[in-house]
Coordinates of C-alpha atoms and ligand atoms in Angstrom, one line a residue:
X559 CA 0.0 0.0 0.0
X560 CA 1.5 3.1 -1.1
X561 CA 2.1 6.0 1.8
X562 CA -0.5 8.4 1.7
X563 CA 0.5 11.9 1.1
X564 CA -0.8 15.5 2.6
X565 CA -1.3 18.1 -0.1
X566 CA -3.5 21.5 -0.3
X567 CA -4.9 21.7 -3.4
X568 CA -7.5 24.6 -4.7
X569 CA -10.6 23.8 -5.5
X570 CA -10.9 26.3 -8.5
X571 CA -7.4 26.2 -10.4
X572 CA -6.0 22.5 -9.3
X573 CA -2.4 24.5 -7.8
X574 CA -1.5 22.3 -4.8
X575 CA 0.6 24.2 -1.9
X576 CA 1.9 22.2 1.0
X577 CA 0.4 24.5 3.3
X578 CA -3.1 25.9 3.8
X579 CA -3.9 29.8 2.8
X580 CA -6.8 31.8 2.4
X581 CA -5.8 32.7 -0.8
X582 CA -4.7 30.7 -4.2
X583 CA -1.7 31.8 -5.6
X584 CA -2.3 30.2 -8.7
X585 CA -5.7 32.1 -9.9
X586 CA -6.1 34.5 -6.8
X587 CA -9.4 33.0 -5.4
X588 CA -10.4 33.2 -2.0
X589 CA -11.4 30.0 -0.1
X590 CA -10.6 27.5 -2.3
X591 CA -8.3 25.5 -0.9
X592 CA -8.7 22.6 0.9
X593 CA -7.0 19.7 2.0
X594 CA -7.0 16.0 0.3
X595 CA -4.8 13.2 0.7
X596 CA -3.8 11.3 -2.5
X597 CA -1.6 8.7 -2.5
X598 CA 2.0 8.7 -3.7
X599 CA 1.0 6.5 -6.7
X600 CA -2.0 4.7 -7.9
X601 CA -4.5 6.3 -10.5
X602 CA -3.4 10.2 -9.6
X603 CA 0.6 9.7 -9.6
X604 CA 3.3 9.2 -12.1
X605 CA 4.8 6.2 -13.6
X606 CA 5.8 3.9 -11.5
X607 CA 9.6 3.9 -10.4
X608 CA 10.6 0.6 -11.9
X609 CA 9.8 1.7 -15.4
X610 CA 11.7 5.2 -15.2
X611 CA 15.1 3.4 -14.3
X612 CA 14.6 1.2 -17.5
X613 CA 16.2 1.5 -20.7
X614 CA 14.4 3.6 -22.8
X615 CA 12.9 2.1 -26.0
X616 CA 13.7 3.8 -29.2
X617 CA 11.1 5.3 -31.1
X618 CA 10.3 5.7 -35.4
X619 CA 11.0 9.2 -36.1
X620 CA 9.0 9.9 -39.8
X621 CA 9.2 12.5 -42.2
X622 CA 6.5 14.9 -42.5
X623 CA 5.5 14.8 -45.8
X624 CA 3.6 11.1 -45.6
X625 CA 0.3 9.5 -45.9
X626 CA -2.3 10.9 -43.5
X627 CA -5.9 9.2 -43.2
X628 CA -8.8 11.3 -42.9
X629 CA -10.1 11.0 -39.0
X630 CA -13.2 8.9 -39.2
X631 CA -16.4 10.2 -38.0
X632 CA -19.7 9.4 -36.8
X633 CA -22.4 12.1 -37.3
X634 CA -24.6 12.6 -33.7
X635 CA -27.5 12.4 -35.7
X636 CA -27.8 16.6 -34.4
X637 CA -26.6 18.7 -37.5
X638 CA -25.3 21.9 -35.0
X639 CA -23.5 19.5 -32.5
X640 CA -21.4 17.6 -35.6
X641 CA -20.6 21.3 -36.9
X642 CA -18.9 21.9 -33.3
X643 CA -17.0 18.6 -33.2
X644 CA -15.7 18.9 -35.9
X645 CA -17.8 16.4 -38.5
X646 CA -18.9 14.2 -35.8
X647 CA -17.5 12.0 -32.8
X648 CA -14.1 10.6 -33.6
X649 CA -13.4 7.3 -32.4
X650 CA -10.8 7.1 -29.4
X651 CA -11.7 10.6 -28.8
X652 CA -12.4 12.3 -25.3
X653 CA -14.7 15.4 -25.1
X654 CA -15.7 17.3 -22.6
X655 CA -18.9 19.3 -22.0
X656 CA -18.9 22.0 -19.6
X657 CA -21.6 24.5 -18.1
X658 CA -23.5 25.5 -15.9
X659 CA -25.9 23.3 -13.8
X660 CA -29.4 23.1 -15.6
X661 CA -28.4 24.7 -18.9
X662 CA -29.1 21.6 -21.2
X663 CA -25.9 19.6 -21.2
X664 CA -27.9 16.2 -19.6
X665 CA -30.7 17.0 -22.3
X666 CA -28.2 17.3 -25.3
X667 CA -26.1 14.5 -24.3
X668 CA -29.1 12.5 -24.9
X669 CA -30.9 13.8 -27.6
X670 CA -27.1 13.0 -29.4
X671 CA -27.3 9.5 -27.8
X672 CA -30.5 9.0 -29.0
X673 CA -29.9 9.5 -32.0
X674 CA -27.2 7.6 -32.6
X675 CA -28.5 4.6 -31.2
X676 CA -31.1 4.7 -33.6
X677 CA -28.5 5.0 -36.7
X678 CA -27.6 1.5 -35.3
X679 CA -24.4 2.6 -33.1
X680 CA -23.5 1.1 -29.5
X681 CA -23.9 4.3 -27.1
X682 CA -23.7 4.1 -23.2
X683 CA -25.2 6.7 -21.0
X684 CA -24.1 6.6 -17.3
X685 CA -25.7 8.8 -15.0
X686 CA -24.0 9.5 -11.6
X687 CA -26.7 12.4 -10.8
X688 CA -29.8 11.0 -11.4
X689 CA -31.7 7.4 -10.8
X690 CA -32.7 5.4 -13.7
X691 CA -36.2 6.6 -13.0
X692 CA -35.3 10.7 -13.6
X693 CA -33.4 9.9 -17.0
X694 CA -36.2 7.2 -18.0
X695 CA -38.8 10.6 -17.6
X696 CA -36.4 12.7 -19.4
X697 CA -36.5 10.6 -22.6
X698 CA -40.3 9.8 -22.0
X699 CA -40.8 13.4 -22.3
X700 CA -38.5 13.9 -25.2
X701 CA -39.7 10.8 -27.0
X702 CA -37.0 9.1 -26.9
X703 CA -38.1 5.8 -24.7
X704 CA -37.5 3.9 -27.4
X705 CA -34.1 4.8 -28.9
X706 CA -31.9 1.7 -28.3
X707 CA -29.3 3.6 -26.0
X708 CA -28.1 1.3 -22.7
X709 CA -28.8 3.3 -19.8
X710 CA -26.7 2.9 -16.0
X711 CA -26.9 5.1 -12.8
X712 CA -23.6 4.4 -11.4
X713 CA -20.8 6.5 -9.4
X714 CA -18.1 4.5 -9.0
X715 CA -15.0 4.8 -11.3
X716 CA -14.4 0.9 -11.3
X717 CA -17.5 -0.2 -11.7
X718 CA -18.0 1.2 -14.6
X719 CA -14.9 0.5 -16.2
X720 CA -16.0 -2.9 -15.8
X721 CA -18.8 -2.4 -16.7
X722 CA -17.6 -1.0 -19.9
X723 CA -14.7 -3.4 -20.5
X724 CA -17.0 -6.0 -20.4
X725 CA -18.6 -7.2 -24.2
X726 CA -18.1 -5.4 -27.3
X727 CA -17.2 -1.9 -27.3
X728 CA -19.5 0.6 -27.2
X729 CA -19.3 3.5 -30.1
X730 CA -20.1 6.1 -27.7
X731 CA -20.3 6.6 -24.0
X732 CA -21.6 9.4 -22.0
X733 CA -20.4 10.2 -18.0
X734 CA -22.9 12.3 -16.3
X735 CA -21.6 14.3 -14.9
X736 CA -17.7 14.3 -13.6
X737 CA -18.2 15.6 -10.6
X738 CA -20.2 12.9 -9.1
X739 CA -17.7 10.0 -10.2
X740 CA -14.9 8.5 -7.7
X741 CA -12.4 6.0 -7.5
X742 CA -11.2 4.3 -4.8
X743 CA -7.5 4.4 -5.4
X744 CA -7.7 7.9 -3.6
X745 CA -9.8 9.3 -0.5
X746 CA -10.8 12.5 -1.0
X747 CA -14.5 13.1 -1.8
X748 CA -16.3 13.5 -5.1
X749 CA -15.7 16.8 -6.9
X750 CA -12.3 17.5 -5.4
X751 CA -10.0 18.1 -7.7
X752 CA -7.8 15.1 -7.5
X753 CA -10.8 13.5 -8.2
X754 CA -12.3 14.5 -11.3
X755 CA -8.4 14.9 -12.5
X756 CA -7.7 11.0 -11.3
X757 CA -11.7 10.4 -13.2
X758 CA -11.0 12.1 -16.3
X759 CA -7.4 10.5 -17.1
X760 CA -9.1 7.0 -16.5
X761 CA -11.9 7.7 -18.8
X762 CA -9.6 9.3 -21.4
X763 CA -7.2 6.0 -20.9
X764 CA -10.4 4.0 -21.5
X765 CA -11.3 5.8 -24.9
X766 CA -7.9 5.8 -26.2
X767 CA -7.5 2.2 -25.9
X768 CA -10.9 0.7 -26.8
X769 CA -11.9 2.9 -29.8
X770 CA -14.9 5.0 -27.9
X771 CA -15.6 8.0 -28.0
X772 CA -15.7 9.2 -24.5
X773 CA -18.3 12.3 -23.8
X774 CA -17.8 13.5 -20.2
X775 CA -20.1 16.3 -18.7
X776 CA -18.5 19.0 -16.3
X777 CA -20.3 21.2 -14.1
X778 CA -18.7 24.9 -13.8
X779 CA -19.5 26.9 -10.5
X780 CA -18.4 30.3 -9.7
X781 CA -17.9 29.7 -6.1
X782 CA -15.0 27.0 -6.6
X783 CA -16.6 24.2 -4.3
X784 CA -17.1 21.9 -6.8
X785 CA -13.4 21.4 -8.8
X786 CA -14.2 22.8 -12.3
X787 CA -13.5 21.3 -15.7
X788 CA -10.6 23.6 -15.9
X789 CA -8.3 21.1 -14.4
X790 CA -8.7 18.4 -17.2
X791 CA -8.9 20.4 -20.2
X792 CA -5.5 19.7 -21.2
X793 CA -6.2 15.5 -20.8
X794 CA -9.0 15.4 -23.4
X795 CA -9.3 16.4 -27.3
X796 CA -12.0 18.6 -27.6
X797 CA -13.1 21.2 -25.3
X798 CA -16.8 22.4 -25.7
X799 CA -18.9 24.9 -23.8
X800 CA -22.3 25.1 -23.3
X801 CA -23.5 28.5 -22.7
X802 CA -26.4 30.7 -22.4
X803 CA -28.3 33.0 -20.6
X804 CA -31.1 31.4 -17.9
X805 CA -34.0 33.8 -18.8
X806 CA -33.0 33.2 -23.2
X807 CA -34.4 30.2 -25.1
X808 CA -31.2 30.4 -26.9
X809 CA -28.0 27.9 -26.0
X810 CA -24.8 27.9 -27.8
X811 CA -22.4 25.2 -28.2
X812 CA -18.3 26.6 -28.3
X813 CA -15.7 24.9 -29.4
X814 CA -13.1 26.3 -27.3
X815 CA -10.5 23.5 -27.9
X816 CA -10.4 20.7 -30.8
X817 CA -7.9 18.1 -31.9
X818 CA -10.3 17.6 -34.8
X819 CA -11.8 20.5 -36.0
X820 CA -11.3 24.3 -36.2
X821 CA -11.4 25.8 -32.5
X822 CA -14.1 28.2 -31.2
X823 CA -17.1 26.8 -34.0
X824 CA -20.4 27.5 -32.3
X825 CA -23.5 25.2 -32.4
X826 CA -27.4 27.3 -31.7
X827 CA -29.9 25.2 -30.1
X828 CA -32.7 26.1 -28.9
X829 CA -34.3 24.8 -25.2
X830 CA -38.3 23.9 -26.1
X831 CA -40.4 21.7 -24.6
X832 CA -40.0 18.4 -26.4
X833 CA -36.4 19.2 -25.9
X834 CA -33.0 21.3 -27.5
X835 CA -34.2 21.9 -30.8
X836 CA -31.3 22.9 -33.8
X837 CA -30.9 26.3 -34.9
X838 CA -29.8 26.1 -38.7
X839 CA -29.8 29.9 -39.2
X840 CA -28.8 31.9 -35.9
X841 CA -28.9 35.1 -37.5
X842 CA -32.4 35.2 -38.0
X843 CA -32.7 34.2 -34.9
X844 CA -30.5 36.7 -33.3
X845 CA -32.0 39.7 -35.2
X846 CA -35.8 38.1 -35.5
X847 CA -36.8 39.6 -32.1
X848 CA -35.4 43.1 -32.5
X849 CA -37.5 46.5 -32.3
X850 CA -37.6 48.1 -35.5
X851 CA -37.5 51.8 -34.3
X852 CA -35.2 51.7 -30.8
X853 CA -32.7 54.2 -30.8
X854 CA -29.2 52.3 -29.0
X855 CA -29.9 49.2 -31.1
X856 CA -27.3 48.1 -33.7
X857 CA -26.9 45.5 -35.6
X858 CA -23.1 43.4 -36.0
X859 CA -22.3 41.3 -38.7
X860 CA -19.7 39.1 -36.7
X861 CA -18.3 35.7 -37.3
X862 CA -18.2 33.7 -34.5
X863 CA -16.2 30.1 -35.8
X864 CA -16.4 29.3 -39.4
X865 CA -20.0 31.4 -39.5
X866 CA -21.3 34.8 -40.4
X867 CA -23.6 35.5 -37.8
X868 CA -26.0 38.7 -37.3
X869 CA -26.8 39.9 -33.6
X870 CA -28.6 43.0 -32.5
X871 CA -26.3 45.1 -29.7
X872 CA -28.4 47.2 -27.6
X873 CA -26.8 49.9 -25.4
X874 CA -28.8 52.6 -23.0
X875 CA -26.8 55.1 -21.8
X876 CA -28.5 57.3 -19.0
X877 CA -27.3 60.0 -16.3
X878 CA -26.5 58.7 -12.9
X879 CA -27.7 59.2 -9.8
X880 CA -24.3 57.9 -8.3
X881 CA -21.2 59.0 -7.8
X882 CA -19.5 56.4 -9.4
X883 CA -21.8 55.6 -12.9
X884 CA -23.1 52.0 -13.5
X885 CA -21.3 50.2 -16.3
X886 CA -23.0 46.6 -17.2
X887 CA -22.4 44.5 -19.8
X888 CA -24.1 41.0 -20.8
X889 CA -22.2 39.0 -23.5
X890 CA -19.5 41.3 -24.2
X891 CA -15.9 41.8 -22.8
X892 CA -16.5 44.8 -20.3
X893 CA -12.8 46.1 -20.5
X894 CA -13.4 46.2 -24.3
X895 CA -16.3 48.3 -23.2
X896 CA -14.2 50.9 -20.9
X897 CA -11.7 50.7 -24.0
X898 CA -15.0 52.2 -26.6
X899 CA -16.2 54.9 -24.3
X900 CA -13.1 56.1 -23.6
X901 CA -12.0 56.4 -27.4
X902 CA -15.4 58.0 -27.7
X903 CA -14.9 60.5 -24.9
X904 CA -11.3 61.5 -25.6
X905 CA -11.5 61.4 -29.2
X906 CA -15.1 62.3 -30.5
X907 CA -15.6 64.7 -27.6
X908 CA -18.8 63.1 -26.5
X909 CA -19.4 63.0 -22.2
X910 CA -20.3 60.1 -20.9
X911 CA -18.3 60.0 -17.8
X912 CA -21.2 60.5 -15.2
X913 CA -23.6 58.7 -17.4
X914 CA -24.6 54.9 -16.8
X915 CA -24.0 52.6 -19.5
X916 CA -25.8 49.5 -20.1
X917 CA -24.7 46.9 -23.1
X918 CA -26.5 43.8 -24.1
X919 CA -25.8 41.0 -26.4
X920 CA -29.3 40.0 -27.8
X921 CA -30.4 36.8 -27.8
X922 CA -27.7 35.7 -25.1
X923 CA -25.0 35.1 -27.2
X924 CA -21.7 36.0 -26.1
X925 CA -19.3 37.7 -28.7
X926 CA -15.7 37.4 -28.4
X927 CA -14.6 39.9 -31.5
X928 CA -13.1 43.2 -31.6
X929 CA -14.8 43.7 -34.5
X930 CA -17.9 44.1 -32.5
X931 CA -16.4 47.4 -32.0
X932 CA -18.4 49.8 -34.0
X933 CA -21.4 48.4 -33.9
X934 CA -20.8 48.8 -29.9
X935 CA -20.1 52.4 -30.6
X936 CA -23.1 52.7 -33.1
X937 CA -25.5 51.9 -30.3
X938 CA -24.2 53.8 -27.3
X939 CA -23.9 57.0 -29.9
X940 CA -27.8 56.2 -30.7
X941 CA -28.9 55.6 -27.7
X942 CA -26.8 58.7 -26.7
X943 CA -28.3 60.9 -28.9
X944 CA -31.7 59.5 -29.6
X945 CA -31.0 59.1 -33.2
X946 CA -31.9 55.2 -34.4
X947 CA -29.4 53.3 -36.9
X948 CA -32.1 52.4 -39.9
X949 CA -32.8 48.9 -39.5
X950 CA -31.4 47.7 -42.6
X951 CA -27.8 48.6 -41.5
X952 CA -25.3 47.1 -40.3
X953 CA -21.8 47.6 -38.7
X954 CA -18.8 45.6 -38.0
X955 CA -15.0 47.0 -37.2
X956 CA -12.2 47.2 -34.9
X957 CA -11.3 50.8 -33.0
X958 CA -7.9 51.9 -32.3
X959 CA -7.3 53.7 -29.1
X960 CA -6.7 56.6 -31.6
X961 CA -10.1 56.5 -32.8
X962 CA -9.1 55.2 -36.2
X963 CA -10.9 52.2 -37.6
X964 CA -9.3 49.0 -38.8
X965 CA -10.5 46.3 -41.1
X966 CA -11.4 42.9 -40.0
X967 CA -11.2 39.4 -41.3
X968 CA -13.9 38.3 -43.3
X969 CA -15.7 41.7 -44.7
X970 CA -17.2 39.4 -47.7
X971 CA -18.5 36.8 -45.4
X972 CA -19.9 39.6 -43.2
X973 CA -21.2 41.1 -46.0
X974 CA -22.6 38.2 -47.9
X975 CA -24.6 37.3 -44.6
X976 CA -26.2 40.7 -43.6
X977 CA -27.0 40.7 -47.6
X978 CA -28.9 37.3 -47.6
X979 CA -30.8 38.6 -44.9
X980 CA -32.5 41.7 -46.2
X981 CA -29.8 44.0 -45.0
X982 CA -29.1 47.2 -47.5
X983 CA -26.1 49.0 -46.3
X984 CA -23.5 48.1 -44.2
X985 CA -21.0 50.7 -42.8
X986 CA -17.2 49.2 -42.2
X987 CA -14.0 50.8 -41.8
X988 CA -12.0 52.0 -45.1
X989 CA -9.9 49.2 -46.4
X990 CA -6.5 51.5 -46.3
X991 CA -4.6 49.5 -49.2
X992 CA -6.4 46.3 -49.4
X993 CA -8.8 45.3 -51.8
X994 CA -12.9 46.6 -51.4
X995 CA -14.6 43.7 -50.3
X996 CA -17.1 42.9 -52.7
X997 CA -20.4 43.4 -51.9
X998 CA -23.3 42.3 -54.0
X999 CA -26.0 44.9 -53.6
X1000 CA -25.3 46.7 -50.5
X1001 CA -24.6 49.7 -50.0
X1002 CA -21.4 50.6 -48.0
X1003 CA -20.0 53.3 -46.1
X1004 CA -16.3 53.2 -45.6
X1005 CA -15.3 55.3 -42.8
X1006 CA -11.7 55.7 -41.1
X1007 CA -12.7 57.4 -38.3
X1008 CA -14.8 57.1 -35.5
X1009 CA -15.8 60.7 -35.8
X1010 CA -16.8 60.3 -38.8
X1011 CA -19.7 57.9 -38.0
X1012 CA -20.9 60.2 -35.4
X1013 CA -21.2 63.1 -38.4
X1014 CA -23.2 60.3 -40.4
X1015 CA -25.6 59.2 -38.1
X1016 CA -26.0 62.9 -36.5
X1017 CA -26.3 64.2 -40.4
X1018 CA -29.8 62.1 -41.2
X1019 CA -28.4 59.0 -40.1
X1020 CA -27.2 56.5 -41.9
X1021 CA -30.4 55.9 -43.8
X1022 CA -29.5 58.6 -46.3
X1023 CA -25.7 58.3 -46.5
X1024 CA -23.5 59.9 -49.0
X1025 CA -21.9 56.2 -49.5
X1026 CA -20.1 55.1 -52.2
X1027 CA -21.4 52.8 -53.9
X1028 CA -19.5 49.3 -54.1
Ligands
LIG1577 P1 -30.5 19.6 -18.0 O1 -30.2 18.9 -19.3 O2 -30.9 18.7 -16.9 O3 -29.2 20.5 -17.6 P2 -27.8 20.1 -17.1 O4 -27.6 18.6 -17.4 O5 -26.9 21.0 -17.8 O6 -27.7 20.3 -15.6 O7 -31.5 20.7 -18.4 C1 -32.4 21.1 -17.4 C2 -33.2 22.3 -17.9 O8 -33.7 22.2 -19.2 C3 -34.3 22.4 -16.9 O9 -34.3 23.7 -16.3 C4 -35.5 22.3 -17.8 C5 -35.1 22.5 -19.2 N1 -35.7 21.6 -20.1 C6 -36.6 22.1 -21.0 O10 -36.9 23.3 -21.1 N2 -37.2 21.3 -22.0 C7 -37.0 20.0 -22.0 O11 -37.5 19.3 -22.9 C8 -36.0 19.4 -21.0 C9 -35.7 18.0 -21.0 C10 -35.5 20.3 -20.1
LIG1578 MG1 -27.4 17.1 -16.0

């Protein structure tokens, strides 16, 4: 029996410290650390010592150039959750599915289950959170009793491997949730972070070496008492977030690490009664619910993966009754924010210093690009002034801290999108020495300055701009 070993080990970032402290050191959390005992080897430690004094074995080094197979795939059965993976589950793969409690993942997971046990493929779904019963009323609501999927409540690590190991391998295998699974090799509780790290290697091991693909659901708290996904990001393949706001219908699927696919694709579902239902066209989605005639509304033509998508950005800027104004932002970086308002105060001359400035996202998606920029600046310039952007506008572009505006990647695709979806004019910044992107029928307004969109909205807006035509 190996000796067992003290350690201090927060709860949030996974750094261990041989000492207790209020305070992490690694991600500057308070309360998080607490104490577990893990033994010296076993699940959680290294290699063993006998194999590290061994002579090592030498290893085919290849060329580069060479045959490579394409990874083989197996659709989900769920168009928007394939277009996140990559092209579907790979094989040997491990994926992890993080949120927050109650957003959907349980639901997804076995919609995508469901699904693919009906297209004839071997899925497990082991639930350490609920009894048989709760997931059996789940898919009754659904409709998806009769999908073929084998279903286990189950928490403990070794059971399940055995469980597993035993008869053919399954295709694909889901572990509800992380959190709730343990093995015995080490004593700390459930959750902790040696756990879900000692959890997650296992079930990683398992998928490399029997051909399934692993799906393994991770709660994320804010408070840090349950050990985070974080810590076993860097074990599995892919990497995928499931986000959205409580009160929104809307859920997104990110991509924020893939061995398979392109990084940061998004999947739009959306939560209904019978269920998460796909979302083949987000933008009209995104833009379907907006207000014709607000003033602070604008509309960006972002990109958020591989795909154009529209969103409305709606900003109300009002005096303060405090000393210190409100600044709140929902789906947008709120530094970014600070960065706009003060371009716009120490550039264009506007005061918004003892003003309180609210930004919203529509639709709860949460946009990542600095090319949200202008469109950012559109809205809290209308809502500012109390002149509306026209509706069939829209914006997209990067500010410098000079106030200048810079191009961004993919002005066609932006284009192309707003285009397809009734949009007429679309104001961008000047393309300083590249080529015009081209632009079917819209109208567009190159600017190089954020000034300069102030004159055009203040001058009649945008709706009757002196643009050139593309
Ligand atoms: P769930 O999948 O249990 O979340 P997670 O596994 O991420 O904790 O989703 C629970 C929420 O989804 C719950 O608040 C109810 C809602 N829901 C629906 O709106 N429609 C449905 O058909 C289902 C099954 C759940
Ligand atoms: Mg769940």
């Amino acid at each position: 029996m190996a000796k067992a070993r003290r350690q201090f080990v927060c709860q949030s970032c996974g750094a261990q410290t041989p000492r207790w402290a209020g305070r992490c050191d690694g991600c500057g959390e308070w309360n998080t650390i607490s104490e577990e005992v893990a033994e010296s080897s076993g699940v959680a430690g290294g290699p063993a010592k006998a194999s590290s004094t061994k002579k090592g074995r030498q290893i085919a080094l290849v060329p580069l150039a060479g045959e490579a197979t394409e990874t083989p795939r197996r659709s989900t059965g769920l168009k928007e959750f394939d277009r996140v993976l990559g092209g579907g589950l790979v094989p040997g793969s491990a994926v992890l599915v993080g949120g927050d409690p109650g957003i959907g993942k349980s639901t997804l997971l076995l919609q995508a289950m469901a699904r693919l046990a009906n297209s004839g493929a071997e899925t497990v779904y082991i639930s350490g959170e609920e009894a048989i019963d709760q997931v059996r009323m789940r898919a009754l609501r659904l409709g998806l009793s009769d999908a073929p999927v084998a279903l286990g409540a189950e928490t403990n690590l070794r059971d399940i491997l055995a469980t597993l190991k035993d008869g053919p391998t399954p295709d694909a295998i889901v572990i509800d949730s992380v959190q709730t699974m343990w093995t015995d090799t080490l004593e700390s509780a459930p959750g902790t972070v040696s756990q879900v790290r000692a959890t997650a290697q296992e079930l990683t091991r398992f998928a490399k070496r029997s051909g399934a693909a692993m799906i393994i659901v991770g709660h994320i708290t804010k408070d840090g008492q349950i050990a985070g996904p974080k810590v076993m990001e860097h074990m599995v393949d892919t990497v995928l977030y499931f986000e959205g706001e409580r009160g929104h219908h809307f859920r997104i699927l990110r991509a924020v690490k893939n061995r398979f696919g392109p990084a940061n694709e998004i999947g739009v579902f959306e939560m209904a009664e019978g269920g998460l239902l796909e979302v083949e066209n987000p933008s009209a989605l995104f833009i379907g619910e907006r207000d014709r005639e607000a003033s602070g509304a604008a509309v960006f033509a972002g990109i958020e993966g591989t795909r154009p998508v529209l969103v409305e950005i709606q900003a109300l800027v009002a005096q303060s009754a405090l000393g210190t104004p409100r600044r709140a932002v929902i789906g947008w970086d709120s530094g970014r924010l600070s960065m706009v308002l003060a371009v716009l105060e120490a550039r264009c001359g506007l005061s918004i210093g003892n003003q309180d400035v609210y930004l919203n996202v529509a639709g709860g998606l949460r946009i990542g690009e600095p090319a949200a920029d202008l469109a950012v600046a559109g809205a809290l310039i209308s809502s500012l002034s109390g002149l509306s952007i026209p509706p069939d506008t829209v914006l997209f572009g990067e500010i410098s801290l000079s106030g200048s505006l810079r191009p961004v990647s993919q002005m066609e695709a932006r284009l192309k999108e707003a285009e397809k979806l009734g949009f007429k004019h679309a104001i961008l910044p000047k393309a300083a020495g590249r080529q015009k992107p081209s632009a079917g029928k819209m109208k567009l307004t190159e600017l190089e300055d954020l000034g300069d969109l102030i004159a055009k909205l203040s001058t009649g807006g945008a709706s009757a701009p002196q643009a050139r035509e593309a």
